[in-house]
Amino acid sequence: MPDIKCLDEVLQKMKVPYEETVYQKGYRYGEGTALRLVRPKNTQQLSEILQCCNAEGIGVVPQGGNSGLVGSSTADNSGKQVVIGTDLLNKDIFQRDGDSLKVGAGFILDTVNQRLENEGMFLPIDIGASGSANIGGLISTNAAGSRAARYGNTKARTSEITVVTANGEVKQIKTDMRAVDPELPQDNSKIDPNNPFIGSQGYLGVIADAVMVVEEKPIRYETVVLVPKDNESISLIRRELQNDFGEALTAFEGMSGEALRLVGKNIQNTGYLFADEPQKVDYALLAEVATKDENEDLDAILYATLERLTDSKDVTTGLMGNSYLYWHHRHHISEAIKLEGQVIATDIAVRGADNLSAFRLEASEKLKKDFPDLMIVPFGHEALGAMHFNMVYPKEKELSPALKKEIQAAVYEPAVVKYKGTFSAEHGVGPHNAWAYDRFTPDEVKKQAEILKQKFDPNGIMNPNLNYGFRNRKGLNVT
């Protein structure tokens, strides 16, 4: 057991409050036992806590809104790790200057946008966990979301960060917002050497505050749901919308027919989106356009586009006029899947958005053949070439860890090897994807991560449940 006298003295002096249960249980799975649960209110308190932990070799697990899906923000069962909850961190920092917003790490995304709304601005990161995810967590996971095709991911919205490293050193760092591969814009499967603290899940330090780039909020949105004639039509539809609307196209999402049917079946007071013939829809597209010009007639332009695509037979069915309903179905897919059975989640991206349909068909056919009990329920971000390729295994059948890994590998293998993509577009690595990182990540990338770890955290205290290097690296208090 590590010596915690230093840590307790710091906590007593600061009177930093901490809670228990909510900080020890993961969002979807995973529950650990922490040595201590601490909630620093400012950068100085965070620095002193980390100095103590580093001196005593105590492992530290930073936690944002605790809504991650790969186990990165949950302590293990050793009872030797400190969870640092960032929910109170720098809540006094909120200052906008033009399109720059300096904001504390503890601010929840929805709260940020509520405060910006009166100024006609918003932080355009659109994720399902916006009511719990905080700024520090968004940055450390490089969250993307449904509107990333237009506004970019969190990395593209972050111009400066204040980060505290393992030894308590406070660093202010200008970020490289341009460090995005246009053919694979969303890839959180490794550390970005240009922005090592963004997307690395607290592996190198803890975000204390940041300068985010905000946008003038559109005054009007319109959304359509389109059923493509076939998979080859999807890329054509996307290009037509991009040509017609340019930057006004804020979202282009894909939803399998199975996913939509589960929303109608499992989400109360919802019903089927395609009420007359829900079984006939194999795949649907959700497209959103937005304008800041009150004189622009979005309805007319969107209707003309829809009419043209229908006349060309590339779209067989189109829905328009109820944006809330369409987004309600899109945002409830994950919940609907979870209610159906045992979820096997994957989060992939392929190189080049035009290749996503081919991957989806290939992976679906192989999985149905090799694992006939599976229900295939893909949905995701068509414009980014990224997809939550989720599957449901029957509730009444045993899903062993080995079988689950075999099924996930059948998805990851073609995504990474054939389609030159990633096994983790958004969710990151974490303990749950460690085996995939070991299997699919080149040694040179792991070596680069080792160099960064040695530079910023030579004692290996930061998020010891996570390893972007080689598995045999010896960290402190890792069981």
Tab-separated table of N, CA and C in Angstrom, residues 4 15 29 62 64 97 100 105 113 144 154 173 221 226 246 252 321 355 378 380 401 421:
chain	number	residue	atom	x	y	z
A	4	ILE	N	0.153	7.485	1.868
A	4	ILE	CA	-0.749	8.555	1.440
A	4	ILE	C	-0.765	9.730	2.412
A	15	LYS	N	-9.344	21.250	1.993
A	15	LYS	CA	-10.753	20.913	2.203
A	15	LYS	C	-11.442	20.608	0.866
A	29	TYR	N	-19.698	0.067	-18.476
A	29	TYR	CA	-19.248	-1.100	-17.740
A	29	TYR	C	-17.960	-0.750	-17.015
A	62	PRO	N	-7.518	10.456	-14.088
A	62	PRO	CA	-8.341	11.656	-14.282
A	62	PRO	C	-9.732	11.270	-14.788
A	64	GLY	N	-13.454	12.994	-16.271
A	64	GLY	CA	-14.269	14.140	-16.676
A	64	GLY	C	-15.714	13.893	-16.288
A	97	ASP	N	-13.931	36.264	-25.822
A	97	ASP	CA	-13.391	37.410	-26.549
A	97	ASP	C	-13.520	37.085	-28.035
A	100	SER	N	-13.178	33.387	-29.333
A	100	SER	CA	-12.363	32.623	-28.378
A	100	SER	C	-13.043	32.604	-27.012
A	105	ALA	N	-11.938	23.547	-17.078
A	105	ALA	CA	-12.123	22.151	-17.476
A	105	ALA	C	-13.395	21.542	-16.915
A	113	ASN	N	-22.958	25.929	-23.565
A	113	ASN	CA	-23.828	26.408	-24.642
A	113	ASN	C	-25.034	27.179	-24.130
A	144	ALA	N	-15.950	14.062	-30.953
A	144	ALA	CA	-16.316	14.557	-32.283
A	144	ALA	C	-17.820	14.831	-32.335
A	154	THR	N	-13.076	18.054	-31.375
A	154	THR	CA	-12.628	18.930	-30.288
A	154	THR	C	-11.236	19.492	-30.561
A	173	ILE	N	-0.089	25.622	-23.418
A	173	ILE	CA	0.362	25.099	-24.701
A	173	ILE	C	-0.570	25.560	-25.814
A	221	TYR	N	-32.348	25.791	-38.738
A	221	TYR	CA	-31.882	24.482	-39.182
A	221	TYR	C	-33.015	23.784	-39.943
A	226	LEU	N	-33.235	10.658	-45.803
A	226	LEU	CA	-33.252	10.140	-47.165
A	226	LEU	C	-32.962	8.651	-47.167
A	246	GLY	N	-22.570	23.519	-49.451
A	246	GLY	CA	-21.249	23.869	-48.956
A	246	GLY	C	-21.165	23.747	-47.448
A	252	PHE	N	-24.234	14.864	-41.778
A	252	PHE	CA	-24.601	13.842	-42.764
A	252	PHE	C	-24.362	12.492	-42.104
A	321	GLY	N	-39.490	18.119	-42.687
A	321	GLY	CA	-40.465	18.908	-41.968
A	321	GLY	C	-40.578	18.625	-40.494
A	355	ASN	N	-15.487	5.015	-48.991
A	355	ASN	CA	-15.268	3.576	-48.780
A	355	ASN	C	-16.098	2.994	-47.636
A	378	PRO	N	-25.387	-1.029	-37.461
A	378	PRO	CA	-24.451	0.082	-37.652
A	378	PRO	C	-25.159	1.434	-37.785
A	380	GLY	N	-23.779	5.970	-37.793
A	380	GLY	CA	-22.636	6.830	-37.530
A	380	GLY	C	-22.495	8.004	-38.465
A	401	PRO	N	-15.933	-13.373	-22.904
A	401	PRO	CA	-14.963	-12.353	-23.331
A	401	PRO	C	-14.218	-12.761	-24.596
A	421	GLY	N	-7.897	2.255	-42.087
A	421	GLY	CA	-8.575	3.138	-41.151
A	421	GLY	C	-8.130	2.917	-39.723
